[in-house]
Short mmCIF file of C-alpha atoms in Angstrom, two decimals:
data_model
loop_
_atom_site.label_atom_id
_atom_site.label_comp_id
_atom_site.label_asym_id
_atom_site.label_seq_id
_atom_site.Cartn_x
_atom_site.Cartn_y
_atom_site.Cartn_z
CA UNK A 2 128.73 60.47 128.62
CA UNK A 3 129.57 64.13 129.60
CA UNK A 4 131.34 64.55 126.48
CA UNK A 5 128.39 63.26 124.44
CA UNK A 6 126.14 65.56 126.12
CA UNK A 7 128.39 68.52 125.04
CA UNK A 8 128.56 67.38 121.62
CA UNK A 9 124.93 67.28 121.23
CA UNK A 10 124.36 70.50 122.98
CA UNK A 11 126.75 72.17 120.33
CA UNK A 12 125.24 70.31 117.50
CA UNK A 13 121.76 71.96 118.63
CA UNK A 14 122.99 75.24 119.19
CA UNK A 15 124.59 75.13 115.45
CA UNK A 16 121.06 73.98 114.10
CA UNK A 17 119.39 76.83 115.76
CA UNK A 18 121.87 79.02 114.55
CA UNK A 19 121.24 78.27 110.73
CA UNK A 20 117.54 78.28 111.46
CA UNK A 21 117.99 82.03 113.00
CA UNK A 22 119.97 83.03 109.99
CA UNK A 23 117.80 81.42 107.19
CA UNK A 24 114.71 83.14 108.82
CA UNK A 25 116.63 86.68 109.41
CA UNK A 26 117.58 86.54 105.59
CA UNK A 27 113.82 85.88 104.63
CA UNK A 28 112.91 88.77 106.71
CA UNK A 29 115.61 91.10 105.35
CA UNK A 30 114.74 90.03 101.41
CA UNK A 31 111.00 90.53 102.01
CA UNK A 32 110.20 86.85 101.78
CA UNK A 33 108.26 87.46 105.29
CA UNK A 34 106.95 91.00 104.37
CA UNK A 35 106.18 93.23 107.37
CA UNK A 36 103.77 91.56 109.78
CA UNK A 37 103.45 88.27 108.19
CA UNK A 38 103.03 85.48 110.34
CA UNK A 39 105.93 82.84 111.03
CA UNK A 40 105.30 79.18 111.15
CA UNK A 41 104.35 77.95 114.66
CA UNK A 42 107.67 76.55 116.52
CA UNK A 43 105.87 73.21 116.47
CA UNK A 44 105.02 73.33 112.88
CA UNK A 45 108.54 74.57 111.83
CA UNK A 46 110.14 71.78 114.14
CA UNK A 47 108.10 69.14 112.25
CA UNK A 48 108.96 70.53 109.05
CA UNK A 49 112.63 70.48 109.19
CA UNK A 50 113.10 67.52 111.70
CA UNK A 51 114.34 68.95 114.82
CA UNK A 52 113.37 69.67 118.40
CA UNK A 53 110.95 72.34 118.95
CA UNK A 54 113.51 73.65 121.48
CA UNK A 55 115.87 74.35 118.56
CA UNK A 56 113.58 76.19 116.74
CA UNK A 57 112.47 78.20 119.92
CA UNK A 58 116.00 79.06 120.61
CA UNK A 59 116.07 80.64 116.68
CA UNK A 60 113.24 82.41 117.67
CA UNK A 61 114.24 84.10 120.60
CA UNK A 62 117.45 85.27 119.28
CA UNK A 63 115.28 86.90 116.17
CA UNK A 64 112.91 88.44 118.97
CA UNK A 65 115.74 89.63 121.12
CA UNK A 66 117.31 91.49 117.77
CA UNK A 67 114.03 93.10 116.93
CA UNK A 68 113.28 91.08 113.95
CA UNK A 69 110.07 89.65 115.48
CA UNK A 70 107.25 90.53 117.57
CA UNK A 71 105.46 87.97 119.80
CA UNK A 72 102.40 87.80 122.10
CA UNK A 73 100.97 85.60 124.54
CA UNK A 74 99.30 82.75 122.73
CA UNK A 75 99.90 84.14 119.19
CA UNK A 76 102.14 83.13 116.52
CA UNK A 77 105.40 85.26 115.98
CA UNK A 78 105.02 87.96 113.53
CA UNK A 79 107.63 90.31 111.41
CA UNK A 80 108.39 93.49 113.17
CA UNK A 81 107.49 96.61 111.09
CA UNK A 82 110.95 98.22 111.67
CA UNK A 83 112.81 95.07 110.97
CA UNK A 84 110.87 94.59 107.65
CA UNK A 85 112.03 98.05 106.68
CA UNK A 86 115.61 97.19 107.13
CA UNK A 87 115.26 94.88 104.05
CA UNK A 88 115.73 96.54 100.51
CA UNK A 89 113.30 93.85 98.90
CA UNK A 90 110.78 93.91 101.35
CA UNK A 91 107.15 95.17 101.15
CA UNK A 92 107.80 98.03 103.10
CA UNK A 93 110.42 99.18 100.56
CA UNK A 94 108.10 100.31 97.69
CA UNK A 95 111.04 101.67 95.37
CA UNK A 96 112.24 98.56 94.58
CA UNK A 97 109.87 95.27 92.72
CA UNK A 98 109.29 92.54 94.67
CA UNK A 99 110.53 90.26 91.66
CA UNK A 100 113.91 92.38 91.79
CA UNK A 101 115.48 89.96 94.58
CA UNK A 102 115.11 87.28 92.45
CA UNK A 103 116.87 88.59 89.58
CA UNK A 104 119.70 89.90 92.06
CA UNK A 105 120.00 86.12 92.99
CA UNK A 106 120.96 84.77 89.48
CA UNK A 107 120.36 87.30 86.72
CA UNK A 108 123.11 86.15 84.67
CA UNK A 109 121.23 82.81 84.40
CA UNK A 110 117.69 84.13 83.52
CA UNK A 111 116.82 84.70 79.97
CA UNK A 112 113.48 86.15 79.52
CA UNK A 113 111.01 86.96 76.57
CA UNK A 114 110.21 90.52 76.21
CA UNK A 115 107.11 90.06 77.71
CA UNK A 116 108.69 88.28 80.72
CA UNK A 117 111.30 91.12 81.09
CA UNK A 118 108.23 93.99 80.83
CA UNK A 119 106.27 91.87 83.58
CA UNK A 120 109.18 92.09 85.61
CA UNK A 121 108.93 95.94 85.91
CA UNK A 122 106.53 96.42 88.26
CA UNK A 123 105.72 95.08 91.91
CA UNK A 124 104.12 92.14 92.60
CA UNK A 125 101.01 92.57 94.47
CA UNK A 126 101.72 91.50 98.09
CA UNK A 127 98.51 91.54 100.40
CA UNK A 128 98.88 92.74 103.85
CA UNK A 129 96.33 92.67 106.66
CA UNK A 130 97.25 93.83 110.36
CA UNK A 131 95.14 93.32 113.16
CA UNK A 132 96.75 96.54 114.93
CA UNK A 133 95.36 99.26 112.74
CA UNK A 134 92.50 101.13 113.93
CA UNK A 135 91.27 101.35 110.14
CA UNK A 136 92.63 99.99 106.77
CA UNK A 137 91.03 102.13 103.95
CA UNK A 138 92.36 100.02 101.36
CA UNK A 139 90.45 100.44 98.32
CA UNK A 140 89.40 97.37 96.59
CA UNK A 141 88.57 95.29 99.68
CA UNK A 142 84.78 94.36 100.95
CA UNK A 143 83.66 93.49 104.19
CA UNK A 144 83.10 89.69 104.83
CA UNK A 145 79.97 90.37 106.95
CA UNK A 146 78.24 91.53 103.55
CA UNK A 147 78.66 88.34 101.75
CA UNK A 148 75.46 86.23 101.15
CA UNK A 149 76.61 83.19 102.48
CA UNK A 150 73.75 81.21 102.84
CA UNK A 151 72.46 81.98 99.20
CA UNK A 152 75.95 81.08 98.20
CA UNK A 153 75.85 78.05 99.97
CA UNK A 154 72.62 76.94 98.71
CA UNK A 155 73.52 77.94 94.96
CA UNK A 156 76.63 75.87 95.18
CA UNK A 157 74.68 72.56 96.96
CA UNK A 158 72.22 72.66 94.47
CA UNK A 159 74.85 72.05 91.49
CA UNK A 160 75.53 68.70 93.01
CA UNK A 161 72.17 67.49 91.82
CA UNK A 162 72.73 68.80 88.29
CA UNK A 163 75.69 67.32 86.53
CA UNK A 164 75.65 63.62 85.65
CA UNK A 165 79.21 64.04 83.99
CA UNK A 166 82.18 66.27 84.89
CA UNK A 167 83.38 67.84 81.67
CA UNK A 168 85.14 70.96 80.20
CA UNK A 169 82.73 73.87 79.31
CA UNK A 170 82.81 76.35 76.57
CA UNK A 171 85.74 78.75 76.71
CA UNK A 172 83.46 82.10 76.54
CA UNK A 173 81.64 80.39 79.96
CA UNK A 174 78.59 78.50 80.92
CA UNK A 175 75.68 79.31 78.85
CA UNK A 176 73.64 79.51 82.04
CA UNK A 177 75.81 82.33 83.34
CA UNK A 178 75.92 84.03 80.07
CA UNK A 179 72.23 83.93 79.68
CA UNK A 180 71.63 85.17 83.34
CA UNK A 181 74.07 88.06 82.68
CA UNK A 182 72.20 88.90 79.33
CA UNK A 183 69.04 89.57 81.73
CA UNK A 184 70.83 91.19 84.36
CA UNK A 185 72.61 93.66 82.36
CA UNK A 186 69.56 94.70 80.65
CA UNK A 187 67.57 95.13 83.95
CA UNK A 188 70.54 96.72 85.80
CA UNK A 189 72.34 98.50 83.25
CA UNK A 190 70.19 98.96 80.52
CA UNK A 191 72.76 97.34 77.95
CA UNK A 192 71.14 94.67 75.35
CA UNK A 193 73.20 92.18 73.87
CA UNK A 194 73.17 88.62 72.87
CA UNK A 195 74.57 85.92 75.18
CA UNK A 196 77.02 84.74 72.73
CA UNK A 197 78.76 88.09 72.79
CA UNK A 198 79.78 87.55 76.57
CA UNK A 199 82.81 86.30 77.30
CA UNK A 200 83.20 85.08 81.36
CA UNK A 201 86.90 85.81 82.47
CA UNK A 202 88.68 85.31 85.61
CA UNK A 203 88.05 88.78 86.95
CA UNK A 204 88.21 92.10 85.16
CA UNK A 205 92.16 91.77 85.29
CA UNK A 206 91.93 89.04 82.61
CA UNK A 207 89.60 91.19 80.73
CA UNK A 208 92.12 93.49 80.15
CA UNK A 209 94.64 90.82 79.26
CA UNK A 210 92.56 89.29 76.74
CA UNK A 211 91.72 92.63 75.00
CA UNK A 212 95.47 93.42 75.00
CA UNK A 213 96.14 90.16 73.37
CA UNK A 214 93.55 90.03 70.68
CA UNK A 215 93.34 93.95 69.90
CA UNK A 216 96.85 95.29 70.45
CA UNK A 217 100.17 94.69 68.75
CA UNK A 218 103.64 95.82 69.80
CA UNK A 219 104.17 99.28 69.29
CA UNK A 220 100.35 100.21 68.79
CA UNK A 221 99.13 103.03 70.77
CA UNK A 222 96.66 102.89 73.65
CA UNK A 223 95.00 105.81 75.19
CA UNK A 224 94.39 105.93 78.86
CA UNK A 225 92.98 108.41 81.84
CA UNK A 226 95.55 109.79 83.72
CA UNK A 227 95.17 109.07 86.71
CA UNK A 228 93.96 105.68 86.10
CA UNK A 229 94.09 102.05 86.93
CA UNK A 230 97.68 101.03 87.18
CA UNK A 231 96.98 97.49 86.51
CA UNK A 232 95.63 98.19 82.90
CA UNK A 233 98.43 100.54 82.20
CA UNK A 234 100.91 97.58 83.11
CA UNK A 235 99.06 95.09 81.01
CA UNK A 236 99.10 97.35 77.81
CA UNK A 237 102.47 98.08 78.48
CA UNK A 238 103.41 94.36 78.96
CA UNK A 239 101.80 93.78 75.76
CA UNK A 240 104.22 96.09 73.88
CA UNK A 241 101.84 99.11 73.52
CA UNK A 242 102.99 102.76 73.85
CA UNK A 243 100.41 104.00 76.46
CA UNK A 244 99.31 107.67 75.89
CA UNK A 245 97.98 109.12 79.15
CA UNK A 246 95.13 111.67 78.76
CA UNK A 247 94.39 113.94 81.35
CA UNK A 248 90.80 113.96 82.95
CA UNK A 249 88.72 116.97 84.57
CA UNK A 250 85.49 117.46 85.94
CA UNK A 251 83.41 115.89 82.59
CA UNK A 252 85.72 112.96 82.68
CA UNK A 253 88.46 112.04 79.70
CA UNK A 254 89.90 115.17 77.62
CA UNK A 255 88.05 114.04 74.36
CA UNK A 256 89.87 117.48 72.76
CA UNK A 257 93.40 115.85 73.33
CA UNK A 258 92.11 112.37 72.27
CA UNK A 259 90.90 113.89 68.83
CA UNK A 260 94.61 114.22 68.29
CA UNK A 261 95.32 110.31 68.52
CA UNK A 262 94.39 109.56 64.74
CA UNK A 263 96.76 106.19 65.10
CA UNK A 264 95.33 104.71 68.53
CA UNK A 265 94.18 101.27 68.51
CA UNK A 266 92.50 101.33 71.64
CA UNK A 267 91.18 103.85 74.25
CA UNK A 268 90.56 102.27 77.93
CA UNK A 269 88.07 104.76 79.69
CA UNK A 270 86.11 104.35 83.07
CA UNK A 271 83.27 106.93 81.61
CA UNK A 272 80.35 106.07 84.70
CA UNK A 273 82.91 106.75 87.41
CA UNK A 274 86.29 107.89 86.47
CA UNK A 275 89.22 105.65 88.42
CA UNK A 276 90.15 107.07 90.87
CA UNK A 277 88.87 110.76 90.74
CA UNK A 278 85.11 109.94 90.42
CA UNK A 279 84.08 112.42 87.61
CA UNK A 280 81.56 110.99 84.85
CA UNK A 281 82.07 111.41 81.29
CA UNK A 282 79.58 114.08 80.18
CA UNK A 283 77.18 113.26 77.19
CA UNK A 284 78.84 115.47 75.14
CA UNK A 285 82.21 114.05 75.36
CA UNK A 286 80.66 110.40 75.14
CA UNK A 287 79.41 111.53 71.86
CA UNK A 288 82.84 112.62 70.86
CA UNK A 289 84.54 109.42 72.18
CA UNK A 290 82.25 107.59 70.16
CA UNK A 291 82.55 109.52 67.02
CA UNK A 292 86.31 109.56 67.30
CA UNK A 293 86.46 105.41 67.41
CA UNK A 294 84.20 105.34 64.58
CA UNK A 295 86.29 107.76 62.37
CA UNK A 296 89.45 106.20 63.20
CA UNK A 297 88.64 102.89 63.76
CA UNK A 298 89.80 102.13 66.88
CA UNK A 299 88.23 100.22 69.75
CA UNK A 300 86.93 101.45 73.18
CA UNK A 301 87.23 99.38 76.38
CA UNK A 302 84.74 100.32 78.72
CA UNK A 303 85.62 99.25 82.62
CA UNK A 304 82.15 99.53 84.38
CA UNK A 305 84.15 98.36 87.58
CA UNK A 306 81.39 99.59 90.22
CA UNK A 307 78.44 100.38 88.18
CA UNK A 308 76.13 98.90 90.99
CA UNK A 309 76.91 101.66 93.51
CA UNK A 310 75.34 105.01 92.91
CA UNK A 311 74.13 107.10 95.85
CA UNK A 312 73.53 110.93 94.77
CA UNK A 313 73.20 110.70 91.17
CA UNK A 314 71.34 108.28 88.67
CA UNK A 315 72.88 105.23 87.33
CA UNK A 316 74.87 106.19 84.33
CA UNK A 317 73.88 104.12 81.10
CA UNK A 318 76.85 102.27 79.58
CA UNK A 319 78.53 103.45 76.34
CA UNK A 320 77.18 100.31 74.58
CA UNK A 321 73.59 101.42 75.31
CA UNK A 322 74.32 104.69 72.79
CA UNK A 323 74.44 105.22 69.12
CA UNK A 324 77.77 104.76 67.07
CA UNK A 325 78.98 102.23 69.88
CA UNK A 326 79.92 99.11 67.28
CA UNK A 327 83.42 99.41 68.16
CA UNK A 328 82.87 99.35 72.34
CA UNK A 329 83.60 96.51 74.28
CA UNK A 330 82.30 96.51 77.91
CA UNK A 331 83.73 94.92 80.89
CA UNK A 332 82.23 94.05 84.15
CA UNK A 333 83.17 92.09 87.50
CA UNK A 334 81.36 90.90 90.48
CA UNK A 335 84.67 92.02 92.54
CA UNK A 336 82.83 94.97 93.82
CA UNK A 337 79.30 93.18 94.24
CA UNK A 338 80.15 89.96 95.70
CA UNK A 339 83.92 89.03 96.19
CA UNK A 340 87.15 89.48 94.60
CA UNK A 341 88.18 86.18 95.55
CA UNK A 342 85.87 84.63 93.50
CA UNK A 343 87.65 86.23 90.22
CA UNK A 344 84.76 86.11 88.05
CA UNK A 345 84.00 88.89 85.39
CA UNK A 346 82.67 89.49 81.92
CA UNK A 347 83.27 91.05 78.74
CA UNK A 348 80.68 91.85 76.18
CA UNK A 349 82.38 92.20 72.84
CA UNK A 350 81.10 93.20 69.28
CA UNK A 351 79.67 90.08 67.54
CA UNK A 352 82.85 90.24 64.87
CA UNK A 353 85.14 89.82 67.93
CA UNK A 354 83.46 86.67 69.49
CA UNK A 355 85.63 84.27 67.91
CA UNK A 356 88.91 85.76 68.59
CA UNK A 357 88.04 86.41 72.19
CA UNK A 358 86.73 82.80 72.59
CA UNK A 359 89.60 81.33 71.09
CA UNK A 360 92.06 83.41 73.09
CA UNK A 361 90.13 82.67 76.42
CA UNK A 362 90.78 79.08 75.39
CA UNK A 363 94.48 79.20 74.81
CA UNK A 364 94.96 80.83 78.21
CA UNK A 365 93.39 78.74 80.68
CA UNK A 366 90.30 76.83 78.73
CA UNK A 367 87.29 78.50 80.40
CA UNK A 368 86.92 80.05 84.01
CA UNK A 369 86.02 77.75 87.21
CA UNK A 370 82.54 76.09 86.02
CA UNK A 371 81.45 75.70 89.86
CA UNK A 372 81.71 79.55 90.42
CA UNK A 373 79.81 80.14 87.18
CA UNK A 374 77.02 77.96 87.82
CA UNK A 375 76.46 78.81 91.39
CA UNK A 376 76.58 82.92 90.61
CA UNK A 377 73.89 81.97 87.41
CA UNK A 378 71.94 80.23 90.08
CA UNK A 379 72.05 83.19 92.25
CA UNK A 380 71.14 85.62 89.53
CA UNK A 381 68.21 83.38 88.02
CA UNK A 382 66.79 83.46 91.92
CA UNK A 383 67.00 87.15 92.27
CA UNK A 384 69.50 86.26 95.24
CA UNK A 385 71.81 88.37 93.52
CA UNK A 386 69.88 91.62 93.16
CA UNK A 387 68.76 91.22 96.67
CA UNK A 388 72.64 91.09 97.58
CA UNK A 389 73.46 94.18 95.58
CA UNK A 390 70.37 96.26 97.27
CA UNK A 391 71.64 95.22 100.68
CA UNK A 392 75.15 96.03 100.02
CA UNK A 393 74.03 99.33 98.44
CA UNK A 394 72.76 100.42 101.66
CA UNK A 395 75.46 99.31 103.64
CA UNK A 396 78.00 100.90 101.70
CA UNK A 397 75.68 104.16 101.42
CA UNK A 398 75.87 104.08 105.31
CA UNK A 399 79.57 103.56 105.31
CA UNK A 400 80.12 106.63 102.98
CA UNK A 401 77.80 108.63 104.69
CA UNK A 402 79.98 107.88 107.78
CA UNK A 403 83.41 108.54 106.01
CA UNK A 404 82.07 112.05 104.94
CA UNK A 405 80.60 112.93 108.01
CA UNK A 406 84.04 112.18 110.02
CA UNK A 407 85.95 113.82 107.33
CA UNK A 408 84.18 116.99 107.44
CA UNK A 409 83.84 117.09 111.54
CA UNK A 410 87.23 116.10 111.70
CA UNK A 411 89.23 118.15 108.89
CA UNK A 412 86.55 120.78 107.40
CA UNK A 413 88.23 122.68 104.87
CA UNK A 414 91.85 121.19 105.35
CA UNK A 415 90.74 118.60 102.56
CA UNK A 416 88.89 118.47 99.40
CA UNK A 417 86.87 115.43 98.45
CA UNK A 418 86.34 114.17 94.99
CA UNK A 419 84.20 110.81 93.97
CA UNK A 420 82.01 110.78 96.16
CA UNK A 421 79.05 110.13 94.49
CA UNK A 422 79.37 106.87 93.64
CA UNK A 423 81.43 103.87 94.00
CA UNK A 424 83.54 102.48 97.09
CA UNK A 425 85.95 105.05 97.37
CA UNK A 426 86.72 108.59 97.49
CA UNK A 427 89.97 110.76 96.56
CA UNK A 428 90.95 113.09 99.42
CA UNK A 429 93.33 115.97 98.85
CA UNK A 430 95.17 117.88 101.58
CA UNK A 431 95.27 121.47 101.27
CA UNK A 432 98.08 122.08 103.44
CA UNK A 433 100.34 119.22 102.19
CA UNK A 434 102.61 119.21 99.41
CA UNK A 435 102.63 116.31 96.80
CA UNK A 436 106.07 115.82 98.01
CA UNK A 437 104.93 115.03 101.73
CA UNK A 438 102.50 112.18 100.58
CA UNK A 439 105.00 109.42 101.42
CA UNK A 440 105.51 110.78 104.82
CA UNK A 441 101.90 111.03 105.45
CA UNK A 442 101.71 107.33 104.52
CA UNK A 443 104.27 106.36 106.90
CA UNK A 444 103.02 108.77 109.60
CA UNK A 445 99.40 107.46 109.39
CA UNK A 446 100.54 103.65 109.59
CA UNK A 447 102.77 104.16 112.47
CA UNK A 448 99.34 105.95 114.23
CA UNK A 449 97.60 102.94 113.07
CA UNK A 450 95.76 104.06 110.07
CA UNK A 451 96.04 102.33 106.79
CA UNK A 452 96.20 105.30 103.87
CA UNK A 453 97.10 104.97 100.14
CA UNK A 454 98.66 107.44 97.93
CA UNK A 455 97.22 108.84 94.50
CA UNK A 456 100.46 109.36 92.81
CA UNK A 457 101.20 106.07 91.82
CA UNK A 458 97.93 106.35 89.84
CA UNK A 459 99.32 108.87 87.79
CA UNK A 460 101.65 107.78 84.80
CA UNK A 461 105.33 109.19 85.09
CA UNK A 462 105.53 112.62 83.85
CA UNK A 463 101.90 113.61 84.22
CA UNK A 464 102.37 116.91 82.26
CA UNK A 465 101.28 119.51 84.97
CA UNK A 466 97.90 117.94 85.49
CA UNK A 467 98.60 116.38 88.70
CA UNK A 468 97.36 118.73 91.46
CA UNK A 469 100.49 119.88 93.68
CA UNK A 470 98.99 118.31 96.73
CA UNK A 471 99.04 115.39 98.95
CA UNK A 472 96.17 112.97 97.81
CA UNK A 473 94.97 109.77 99.07
CA UNK A 474 92.50 107.25 97.91
CA UNK A 475 90.27 106.04 100.77
CA UNK A 476 88.26 102.70 100.32
CA UNK A 477 85.48 102.14 102.93
CA UNK A 478 83.95 99.10 101.80
CA UNK A 479 85.59 97.03 103.83
CA UNK A 480 85.00 98.96 107.34
CA UNK A 481 82.05 99.62 109.82
CA UNK A 482 81.10 102.85 110.97
CA UNK A 483 82.77 103.07 114.11
CA UNK A 484 86.04 101.79 112.46
CA UNK A 485 85.93 104.74 109.99
CA UNK A 486 85.27 107.45 112.60
CA UNK A 487 88.25 106.26 114.67
CA UNK A 488 90.48 105.79 111.74
CA UNK A 489 89.53 109.64 110.63
CA UNK A 490 89.96 111.03 114.08
CA UNK A 491 93.16 109.25 114.36
CA UNK A 492 94.38 110.76 110.97
CA UNK A 493 93.40 114.21 112.33
CA UNK A 494 95.19 114.02 115.40
CA UNK A 495 98.42 113.03 113.55
CA UNK A 496 97.84 116.08 111.23
CA UNK A 497 97.77 118.33 113.87
CA UNK A 498 100.76 116.87 115.67
CA UNK A 499 102.50 117.24 112.51
CA UNK A 500 101.58 120.97 112.36
CA UNK A 501 102.66 121.26 115.97
CA UNK A 502 106.05 120.03 114.98
CA UNK A 503 106.53 121.98 111.76
CA UNK A 504 105.53 125.10 114.03
CA UNK A 505 108.41 124.38 116.40
CA UNK A 506 110.91 123.93 114.09
CA UNK A 507 110.35 127.09 112.01
CA UNK A 508 113.09 129.76 113.12
CA UNK A 509 111.94 132.33 115.99
#
């Protein structure tokens, strides 16, 4: 009997060791990224068909070696330091998340040109840390702003409408396209026919459709620099030669654009340049449209946050101007309602409608009908625009809290751009060089503040128009005023401490 117990104990230890080794490897290769939650011991034991004691032993070993952190009553999570040790982890930004998959079996993987191009960039990995004082990640919205009751009523009403469940039109629900036509006229002064609207799964799919329909491999695509990275990646994956064009206080430098006679497409954010926030001046708008007409190139106008204007009047879209027959307008509800719903829309010139509808049909048949119909009902009832007005007031207060805190805590040590509109600002640090940007981000996270660098938004080889200062993009739409104040105060404190360290390090 004693021998039997000993053998059983040895088996348990061996199983616990295998679980420990497997989990450790997953932490180091980034499968479990920084601060990721692990399954509970009970859940993992049930999945593996072992005792809970065995799993607990494996977790305790990982805790003792510093790979995990644990609090009473909470699931274990990956320790920040442990995750940074892994070359393929989220905390190692120099290596694409897809790289670890290529490393494991590169010889056996054969990819198309598109597949290989897609692997050149990192895969977005969301990280949420409850331990941060404030996370200034741009693109996030406050869950408290979501109109839960209005959305619930819109969804509930759909059960009484459909006698049959069937595929919808690839360009989108007719109810939503009609609602969008009316909304765009009221809110943006944009006049179009419902048939010109193609509903997409967020603006990202709109970019992908434009690349598929309008761009061939080798074509040149003009883009603002700095600009939206995911747009740059879409066009590059399509085989296009992306030409970065500098921006200044008047937006895109159209004098540089004039030299591109063979470009197929220009991607612009004229109402609120991303990320710097300038507005394309009236003169440059006319020059952009004249260039488009002369060369036959299309202009893709991304109006990603057109609902949010504070100290300036709403800027009319390019499509409302003369000579705009080659302009495609891209809109989204990710900034107004929720990025989780994945709904956006394109307004395309009439001759392009068949091609875009056919491309959408081949990609995914059509966007989800339930969400489309619910949004259409919200728009028809007026609930959507009431929500927009509330969100604009709420985000106006958040913006004011951020600007006030930055001025009070940092004063002349920073320069702020892009504050007149949108849901983010760009902050330049006058006393930190560009090379110190990564160190700033790391020190801020260690101090409990999530900051995000501006440098990745510039194309490689930025031709010298990127300021030689550290810069960050600070989103505020997901935070409350108190969190914003605490986050900026913590940022100011770490900058003071950093300055003291540098002063002490100087030779006397």
